[in-house]
Amino acid sequence: MKREAQGEEYYNFVVVIPVADRPRHLESCLDSLLELCRRFNYGGFDGGCYRKISVVIADDSKEPANIESHRTIAEQFNRQGLRSYYFGQSEQLEQTSRLKKNLQSAADRIIGNTDPAAFYHKGASMMRNITYLKLREWDSGSDDTLFYFIDSDQEFKVKVETAEGDRDIYAVNYFNSLNRIFRDTDAGILTGKVVGDPPVSPSVMTANFLEDATAFLEQMSAIDVSAPCSFHQKNQPAADDAAYHDMADLFGFKQAATPFRYRCTLRGEHNHLDCFNHFASKLNRFFDGEHPTRKSYYSDGDLLAGIQPARTIYTGNYIFKPEYLDYFIPFAALKLRMAGPVLGRIIKAEVADRFVSANLPMLHKRTVREQGVSEFRPGIDRSLERVDLSGEFERQFFGDVMLFSMEQLTAAGFPQKTPTCDEIERIVTAVEGEMYQKYLIKREQIGLKLEQLKARLDDKSGWWNHHSELAKSKEAFSQFIDNIENNFSSASKGYQLIAPGAHKEERLADICRSILLYNDDREAWRRALEREGREPEQKQ
């Protein structure tokens, strides 16, 4: 069904950026948004600002210096014509305190503990839910506003492959494209994707990277170290939506049959020694989610023809009408990964015809260029010499359990009908058993591929073992191997957290209970929003 156009219609966009201790990422993100506005001038510039664009910076930071930086950044972009509203902890507490009495027992599961002494690093899901409360100020009841959620480590650009190398460019007119989709179709909620760095955890892309790293050494061993670099051709095979994922088959994709060849990103004249050193310098960025060999790229196409029914929400790139504020991020208190895919399955079960995806990806950059690491990444501990992925690994495993349990539950009629406790437990227990076996198989594959990498690295025929300028690179390889062993051996902390035992039993019980209470939480959320009504302030 098409929406009736009324002359020159422009939706108001409220761009929401949840951020936690990431001032450099946030500034780069807003820089790209401002540049996008300057290039395409969506809705026009009037009264010193882009009149159809507003930004909400939802701060979940812990460090006072970063909180102050985020506030200053909002003011800086405000002065440049990008209306930016800083949604800090005091305002968040004000919003939640008004709502909590109406949510009652559902409050902790949806918006979390509101203790002012520890009101930070609440997690991306809870931060989004709390921000939904702020967004009611823009809900005028008319069909003129869209809420656009992105992540702070993204930019309004895309990555493309060229003969001269990868380029990050302003190729997509996001706001005009979205305005066209929501104006000309019956879409109510839309999700895009990301290009560049994968949107998944290193926990589920380690095996294929080990394979690619070993292939890189094999290719290097057969060429002249001093010859001009030959690692600049386009990726073969071409990456698909899940080429980086060790268990792509779970999502309906085929595993790549061959390793991916590294594409060197150095510019100017350089040889294979320079390329080797540069590749080695990227190895330990992998633990922050940067994949040196399997990035994804933008492919242009007809916008409306490319609209597809969706089943997954990419929480760093989704847009919806105010009526979809009813769909809070579910099971937020569990702090699991895969929250977007889980929400997507629920939305698909209820409003399949109005839930769509479109070819509007954003550029994803896991690390800050100057530092080579992410500014802040929950579940990854870099406080010691080794990287500890166990927090993110555990959240990924149980997030997968929740997702594939939800697939079975929605196929059986959830959330329109609530299954019994026994039915939920049976499904969750069976899914967890299958998922645990897949993780164990993947651990064995990682172990075998790591041994292959070590053997290739230590091979005396490799010129890197006889070259005086590679000490730093050999150290980077050794550190990478040590971190893989620390996180993916049978004795690793991550695998201990998902092994049979008290922790797993508690996690599964929490998952089952959360699913059982989901419809109660949805009803409490709806009633609370209705009771609160719209804020007395005028729409900004």
XYZ file of C-alpha atoms in Angstrom:
540
model
C 0.000 0.000 0.000
C 1.310 3.461 -0.893
C 1.156 6.421 1.414
C -0.712 9.413 -0.015
C 1.766 12.133 -0.935
C 0.828 15.726 -0.166
C 3.050 17.885 -2.308
C 6.630 18.183 -1.160
C 6.702 16.064 1.991
C 9.727 15.800 4.206
C 9.747 13.673 7.310
C 11.419 15.043 10.412
C 14.290 12.722 11.384
C 15.420 12.262 14.972
C 18.810 10.545 14.813
C 19.597 8.719 18.059
C 23.196 7.856 18.952
C 23.661 5.804 22.138
C 27.271 6.216 23.251
C 29.417 4.988 26.143
C 32.898 6.441 26.659
C 33.590 6.977 22.951
C 34.225 10.675 22.263
C 36.426 10.080 19.179
C 33.904 7.734 17.612
C 31.056 10.109 18.424
C 32.814 13.095 16.889
C 33.597 11.150 13.690
C 29.994 9.969 13.490
C 28.601 13.492 13.842
C 31.198 14.871 11.433
C 29.899 12.478 8.824
C 26.278 13.416 9.551
C 27.043 17.118 9.227
C 28.895 16.511 5.965
C 25.932 14.479 4.692
C 23.611 17.390 5.478
C 25.911 19.825 3.703
C 26.175 17.658 0.596
C 22.493 16.773 0.180
C 20.739 19.505 2.212
C 17.773 17.310 3.116
C 14.780 19.477 4.068
C 16.782 22.689 3.720
C 18.876 24.915 5.980
C 16.938 27.655 7.743
C 17.336 29.689 10.930
C 20.913 28.522 11.388
C 20.137 24.775 11.314
C 19.103 21.855 9.161
C 15.446 22.153 9.938
C 14.370 18.515 9.415
C 17.239 16.844 11.304
C 17.658 16.513 15.070
C 20.177 14.414 17.006
C 19.830 12.844 20.437
C 23.111 11.807 22.068
C 22.152 9.196 24.670
C 25.108 8.982 27.032
C 25.795 5.765 28.955
C 29.352 6.682 29.938
C 31.151 6.045 33.201
C 34.183 8.332 32.935
C 33.529 11.998 33.872
C 36.000 13.249 31.267
C 34.158 11.397 28.499
C 30.785 12.604 29.747
C 32.031 16.177 29.548
C 33.525 15.515 26.092
C 30.218 14.151 24.801
C 28.363 17.178 26.137
C 30.907 19.522 24.534
C 30.678 17.673 21.216
C 26.887 18.106 21.220
C 27.303 21.847 21.764
C 29.976 22.047 19.055
C 27.708 20.519 16.413
C 24.755 22.562 17.584
C 26.713 25.679 16.718
C 27.341 24.303 13.230
C 23.640 23.868 12.476
C 23.103 20.259 13.539
C 20.509 20.423 16.311
C 21.976 18.107 18.930
C 20.390 17.301 22.281
C 22.510 15.799 25.020
C 20.510 13.142 26.873
C 22.621 12.614 29.983
C 22.256 10.642 33.166
C 20.281 13.222 35.117
C 17.673 13.540 32.370
C 17.570 9.772 31.920
C 16.877 9.333 35.644
C 14.145 11.948 35.443
C 12.484 10.029 32.600
C 12.775 6.633 34.270
C 11.595 7.816 37.675
C 8.320 9.022 36.159
C 7.789 5.764 34.335
C 9.043 3.229 36.838
C 6.038 3.405 39.132
C 3.804 2.522 36.191
C 5.972 -0.309 34.943
C 6.221 -1.846 38.421
C 7.827 -5.310 38.271
C 8.566 -4.993 34.542
C 10.792 -1.945 35.097
C 14.005 -3.754 35.904
C 13.643 -6.025 32.877
C 13.039 -3.134 30.456
C 14.897 -0.081 31.762
C 17.111 -1.666 34.407
C 18.216 -0.693 37.847
C 17.946 3.075 38.251
C 20.351 3.440 41.155
C 21.999 6.851 40.534
C 25.277 5.605 42.022
C 25.731 3.035 39.243
C 23.725 4.498 36.379
C 26.271 3.878 33.619
C 27.283 1.075 31.246
C 23.714 -0.125 31.493
C 24.105 -1.770 28.114
C 23.013 -0.821 24.620
C 19.564 -2.425 24.923
C 18.583 -0.669 28.139
C 20.010 2.599 26.863
C 17.837 2.372 23.776
C 14.751 1.584 25.855
C 15.373 4.562 28.112
C 15.848 6.758 25.053
C 12.456 5.608 23.748
C 11.024 7.587 26.680
C 12.796 10.727 25.492
C 11.472 10.216 21.982
C 7.872 10.653 23.134
C 8.628 14.383 23.089
C 8.787 14.194 19.284
C 5.627 12.103 18.933
C 3.038 14.685 17.925
C 0.517 12.041 16.922
C 0.843 13.007 13.253
C 2.658 11.027 10.596
C 5.604 13.394 10.194
C 8.483 11.977 12.255
C 10.901 9.063 11.934
C 13.280 7.816 14.625
C 16.671 6.723 13.279
C 18.930 4.687 15.609
C 22.617 4.339 14.751
C 25.792 3.375 16.628
C 28.546 5.769 17.601
C 31.199 3.731 15.740
C 29.411 4.218 12.409
C 29.512 6.934 9.775
C 27.142 8.099 7.039
C 29.445 6.740 4.364
C 29.973 3.416 2.607
C 33.020 1.335 1.768
C 33.608 0.511 -1.894
C 36.271 -1.489 -3.710
C 38.153 0.225 -6.499
C 41.171 -0.705 -8.588
C 43.176 1.776 -6.516
C 42.065 0.303 -3.191
C 39.209 0.593 -0.723
C 37.521 3.972 -0.400
C 35.055 5.337 2.158
C 32.713 7.689 0.326
C 29.468 9.680 0.603
C 27.534 7.664 -1.970
C 24.133 7.370 -0.288
C 21.602 10.144 0.230
C 20.204 8.481 3.358
C 17.492 10.933 4.383
C 16.050 11.465 0.919
C 16.103 7.698 0.348
C 14.330 6.962 3.621
C 11.872 9.786 3.039
C 11.034 8.241 -0.321
C 10.552 4.746 1.131
C 8.323 5.836 4.008
C 6.415 8.243 1.776
C 5.795 5.862 -1.113
C 5.313 2.552 0.710
C 3.514 1.281 3.792
C 6.766 0.604 5.666
C 6.538 1.172 9.401
C 9.963 -0.015 10.497
C 13.038 -0.437 8.320
C 16.486 -1.842 8.921
C 19.685 -1.283 7.001
C 23.007 -3.038 7.494
C 26.656 -2.061 7.781
C 29.665 -2.202 5.502
C 33.282 -2.202 6.585
C 33.981 -3.996 9.841
C 31.644 -6.905 10.686
C 28.827 -6.261 13.198
C 29.575 -9.477 15.106
C 31.888 -10.577 17.903
C 35.366 -12.075 17.342
C 33.866 -15.042 19.197
C 32.146 -16.126 15.985
C 34.689 -15.207 13.316
C 37.972 -16.594 14.652
C 38.186 -19.822 12.639
C 37.881 -18.147 9.253
C 40.399 -15.433 10.144
C 42.962 -18.040 11.224
C 42.444 -19.692 7.851
C 42.956 -16.380 6.040
C 46.069 -15.520 8.101
C 47.645 -18.894 7.281
C 46.840 -18.389 3.587
C 48.512 -14.956 3.778
C 51.744 -16.532 5.041
C 51.604 -19.205 2.344
C 51.153 -16.557 -0.345
C 53.951 -14.448 1.126
C 56.337 -17.409 1.218
C 56.179 -17.819 -2.562
C 57.029 -14.244 -3.581
C 60.009 -11.910 -3.568
C 60.070 -9.939 -0.317
C 61.558 -6.860 -1.980
C 59.216 -6.849 -4.982
C 56.406 -4.262 -5.254
C 53.353 -5.290 -3.239
C 50.952 -7.545 -5.141
C 48.188 -7.661 -2.501
C 45.985 -4.945 -3.947
C 43.556 -6.856 -6.144
C 39.863 -6.988 -5.270
C 38.666 -9.651 -2.858
C 38.124 -13.085 -4.356
C 35.734 -14.632 -3.599
C 33.352 -11.718 -3.128
C 32.085 -11.332 0.431
C 28.423 -11.954 1.159
C 26.374 -10.867 4.153
C 27.926 -13.426 6.499
C 31.316 -14.234 4.946
C 33.008 -13.279 8.214
C 30.836 -15.600 10.362
C 32.171 -19.017 11.396
C 28.630 -20.382 11.569
C 27.108 -18.633 8.567
C 25.079 -21.757 7.815
C 22.923 -21.027 10.875
C 21.628 -17.943 9.060
C 21.061 -19.591 5.693
C 24.402 -18.672 4.084
C 26.998 -21.015 2.608
C 30.450 -21.135 4.161
C 33.183 -19.768 1.889
C 34.937 -22.662 0.156
C 38.352 -20.972 0.070
C 40.245 -18.494 2.271
C 39.983 -14.777 1.578
C 43.096 -13.083 0.278
C 44.292 -10.073 2.250
C 43.951 -6.767 0.419
C 46.725 -4.395 1.416
C 45.619 -0.913 2.495
C 49.006 0.804 2.243
C 49.211 3.651 -0.263
C 52.211 4.776 -2.301
C 55.233 2.720 -3.255
C 55.894 -0.229 -0.941
C 57.073 -3.826 -1.129
C 56.018 -7.150 0.362
C 58.040 -6.545 3.513
C 56.025 -3.372 4.147
C 52.783 -5.283 3.466
C 53.781 -8.064 5.873
C 54.509 -5.563 8.642
C 51.259 -3.725 8.031
C 49.226 -6.942 8.144
C 50.940 -7.921 11.410
C 50.089 -4.535 12.927
C 46.381 -5.292 12.377
C 46.338 -8.732 13.983
C 45.429 -7.710 17.504
C 42.768 -5.255 16.330
C 40.809 -8.397 15.551
C 39.918 -8.715 19.243
C 38.084 -5.392 19.006
C 36.072 -6.707 16.066
C 38.127 -5.488 13.098
C 38.476 -8.197 10.438
C 41.513 -7.582 8.175
C 40.415 -9.949 5.392
C 36.602 -10.092 5.327
C 35.183 -6.610 5.189
C 31.909 -5.993 3.401
C 31.351 -3.461 0.645
C 28.528 -1.388 -0.758
C 26.839 -2.468 -3.965
C 24.569 0.081 -5.629
C 21.098 -0.808 -6.865
C 17.554 0.439 -7.371
C 16.326 1.568 -3.959
C 12.651 0.600 -4.089
C 13.282 -2.582 -6.052
C 15.757 -3.626 -3.372
C 13.266 -3.427 -0.496
C 12.840 -6.849 1.089
C 10.793 -8.339 3.922
C 12.999 -8.324 7.017
C 13.545 -10.633 9.954
C 16.532 -9.005 11.697
C 16.927 -5.574 13.237
C 20.435 -4.160 12.974
C 20.314 -2.064 16.132
C 22.987 0.236 14.747
C 20.877 1.077 11.708
C 17.097 0.991 12.033
C 14.350 3.533 11.433
C 10.739 3.494 12.579
C 7.553 5.472 13.008
C 6.556 6.590 16.529
C 3.902 3.879 16.837
C 6.739 1.335 17.000
C 7.948 2.730 20.326
C 5.799 -0.128 21.673
C 8.556 -2.487 20.554
C 11.182 -1.899 23.226
C 14.395 -3.940 22.953
C 13.360 -7.220 24.618
C 15.176 -9.059 27.395
C 17.450 -6.056 27.960
C 18.316 -6.986 31.529
C 19.998 -10.185 30.317
C 22.554 -8.075 28.378
C 22.795 -10.667 25.606
C 24.182 -10.113 22.154
C 21.805 -10.724 19.205
C 19.156 -8.425 20.718
C 18.372 -6.957 17.302
C 17.804 -10.302 15.559
C 15.609 -11.397 18.488
C 13.524 -8.218 18.270
C 13.343 -8.659 14.511
C 11.834 -12.127 14.845
C 9.167 -10.751 17.191
C 8.307 -7.833 14.898
C 8.233 -10.115 11.847
C 5.751 -12.388 13.648
C 3.395 -9.463 14.287
C 3.771 -6.951 11.427
C 5.620 -8.805 8.690
C 4.228 -6.701 5.841
C 5.408 -3.382 7.337
C 8.852 -4.581 8.481
C 11.393 -4.234 5.677
C 15.088 -3.997 4.892
C 16.683 -1.730 2.297
C 20.084 -1.238 0.709
C 21.071 1.649 2.998
C 24.168 0.428 4.855
C 26.387 2.584 7.035
C 30.164 2.473 7.379
C 31.223 0.548 10.499
C 34.609 1.209 12.138
C 35.364 -0.865 15.209
C 38.641 0.838 16.117
C 39.984 4.365 16.378
C 42.728 4.864 13.806
C 45.229 6.576 16.119
C 44.882 3.961 18.864
C 44.217 0.765 16.929
C 41.630 -0.317 19.526
C 38.024 0.466 20.336
C 37.567 3.275 22.837
C 35.105 1.198 24.852
C 33.700 -2.246 24.150
C 31.647 -4.108 26.764
C 32.695 -7.679 27.468
C 36.327 -7.187 26.417
C 38.936 -6.711 29.115
C 42.275 -5.216 28.090
C 43.388 -4.348 31.613
C 45.980 -7.150 31.655
C 48.662 -8.082 29.137
C 46.286 -10.528 27.444
C 42.926 -9.692 25.917
C 40.018 -11.350 27.718
C 36.981 -11.893 25.479
C 35.095 -14.067 27.949
C 32.406 -11.493 28.774
C 31.513 -10.924 25.139
C 31.900 -14.636 24.349
C 29.404 -15.586 27.058
C 26.918 -12.934 25.925
C 27.280 -14.168 22.339
C 26.630 -17.821 23.197
C 23.522 -17.187 25.276
C 22.391 -14.568 22.744
C 22.518 -17.285 20.087
C 20.509 -19.565 22.394
C 17.879 -16.839 22.808
C 17.740 -16.096 19.062
C 17.247 -19.646 17.861
C 14.818 -20.367 20.681
C 12.855 -17.311 19.536
C 12.782 -18.618 15.972
C 11.065 -21.786 17.186
C 8.748 -19.899 19.522
C 7.563 -17.423 16.882
C 6.995 -20.286 14.450
C 4.695 -21.759 17.117
C 2.701 -18.529 17.545
C 4.706 -16.386 19.987
C 4.177 -13.586 20.972
C 0.494 -13.630 19.964
C 0.152 -16.494 22.416
C 2.347 -17.204 25.397
C 3.621 -20.787 25.659
C 3.667 -22.586 28.987
C 6.733 -22.604 31.175
C 7.355 -26.252 30.280
C 7.128 -25.536 26.541
C 9.598 -22.673 26.822
C 12.009 -24.734 28.907
C 11.847 -27.640 26.462
C 12.682 -25.417 23.477
C 15.423 -23.429 25.216
C 17.069 -26.563 26.631
C 17.078 -28.291 23.242
C 18.440 -25.228 21.434
C 21.162 -24.742 24.038
C 22.258 -28.366 23.694
C 22.575 -28.029 19.914
C 24.331 -24.680 20.179
C 26.799 -25.964 22.761
C 27.811 -28.832 20.466
C 28.319 -26.393 17.584
C 30.521 -24.204 19.788
C 32.580 -27.236 20.838
C 33.051 -28.280 17.208
C 34.076 -24.749 16.334
C 36.560 -24.741 19.219
C 38.186 -27.882 17.796
C 38.394 -26.266 14.361
C 39.975 -23.153 15.863
C 42.543 -25.342 17.606
C 43.471 -27.144 14.380
C 43.672 -23.917 12.369
C 45.766 -22.270 15.050
C 48.260 -25.130 14.881
C 48.414 -24.704 11.101
C 49.119 -20.994 11.509
C 51.842 -21.638 14.082
C 53.473 -24.274 11.892
C 53.478 -21.946 8.894
C 54.831 -19.067 10.938
C 57.652 -21.222 12.388
C 58.542 -22.854 9.073
C 62.246 -22.192 8.543
C 61.676 -21.772 4.814
C 59.615 -18.651 5.470
C 61.702 -15.561 4.696
C 60.208 -13.779 7.723
C 62.274 -16.088 9.933
C 65.497 -14.771 8.409
C 64.815 -11.077 8.101
C 66.248 -8.522 10.505
C 63.401 -5.992 10.160
C 60.550 -8.196 11.370
C 61.034 -8.422 15.123
C 58.019 -6.234 15.865
C 55.820 -8.145 13.437
C 56.881 -11.536 14.811
C 56.019 -10.211 18.281
C 52.578 -9.161 17.010
C 51.984 -12.665 15.624
C 53.088 -14.219 18.924
C 50.765 -11.939 20.897
C 47.882 -12.738 18.551
C 48.456 -16.489 18.901
C 48.675 -16.193 22.677
C 45.389 -14.278 22.797
C 43.674 -16.886 20.608
C 44.884 -19.677 22.898
C 43.834 -17.706 25.969
C 40.294 -17.237 24.659
C 39.573 -20.380 22.657
C 41.276 -23.299 24.400
C 39.229 -25.835 26.363
C 40.488 -24.231 29.578
C 39.564 -20.677 28.554
C 37.322 -18.611 30.790
C 34.778 -18.149 28.018
C 34.246 -21.869 27.488
C 34.057 -22.423 31.227
C 31.194 -19.908 31.367
C 29.143 -21.867 28.833
C 30.030 -25.344 30.132
C 27.473 -27.333 32.170
C 27.247 -25.942 35.666
C 25.558 -23.467 37.963
C 26.212 -20.414 35.758
C 24.650 -22.026 32.705
C 21.635 -23.242 34.686
C 21.081 -19.737 36.047
C 21.410 -18.166 32.591
C 18.942 -20.599 31.025
C 16.477 -20.110 33.872
C 16.670 -16.329 33.349
C 16.094 -16.737 29.611
C 13.045 -18.942 30.161
C 11.589 -16.615 32.773
C 12.137 -13.547 30.565
C 10.346 -15.179 27.635
C 7.468 -16.246 29.883
C 7.043 -12.657 31.140
C 7.539 -10.912 27.797
C 3.852 -10.334 27.009
C 3.261 -9.047 30.543
C 6.174 -6.646 30.047
C 4.794 -5.494 26.674
C 1.388 -4.783 28.200
C 2.944 -2.923 31.145
C 5.066 -0.843 28.737
C 2.052 0.094 26.619
C -0.054 1.046 29.632
C 2.792 3.041 31.126
C 3.371 5.017 27.933
C -0.348 5.711 27.585
C -0.600 6.804 31.208
C 2.400 9.047 30.918
C 1.153 10.516 27.652
C 3.233 12.971 25.721
C 5.538 15.332 27.505
C 4.251 18.854 28.100
C 7.144 20.394 26.142
C 6.626 21.295 22.518
C 8.184 19.076 19.893
C 11.716 20.312 19.353
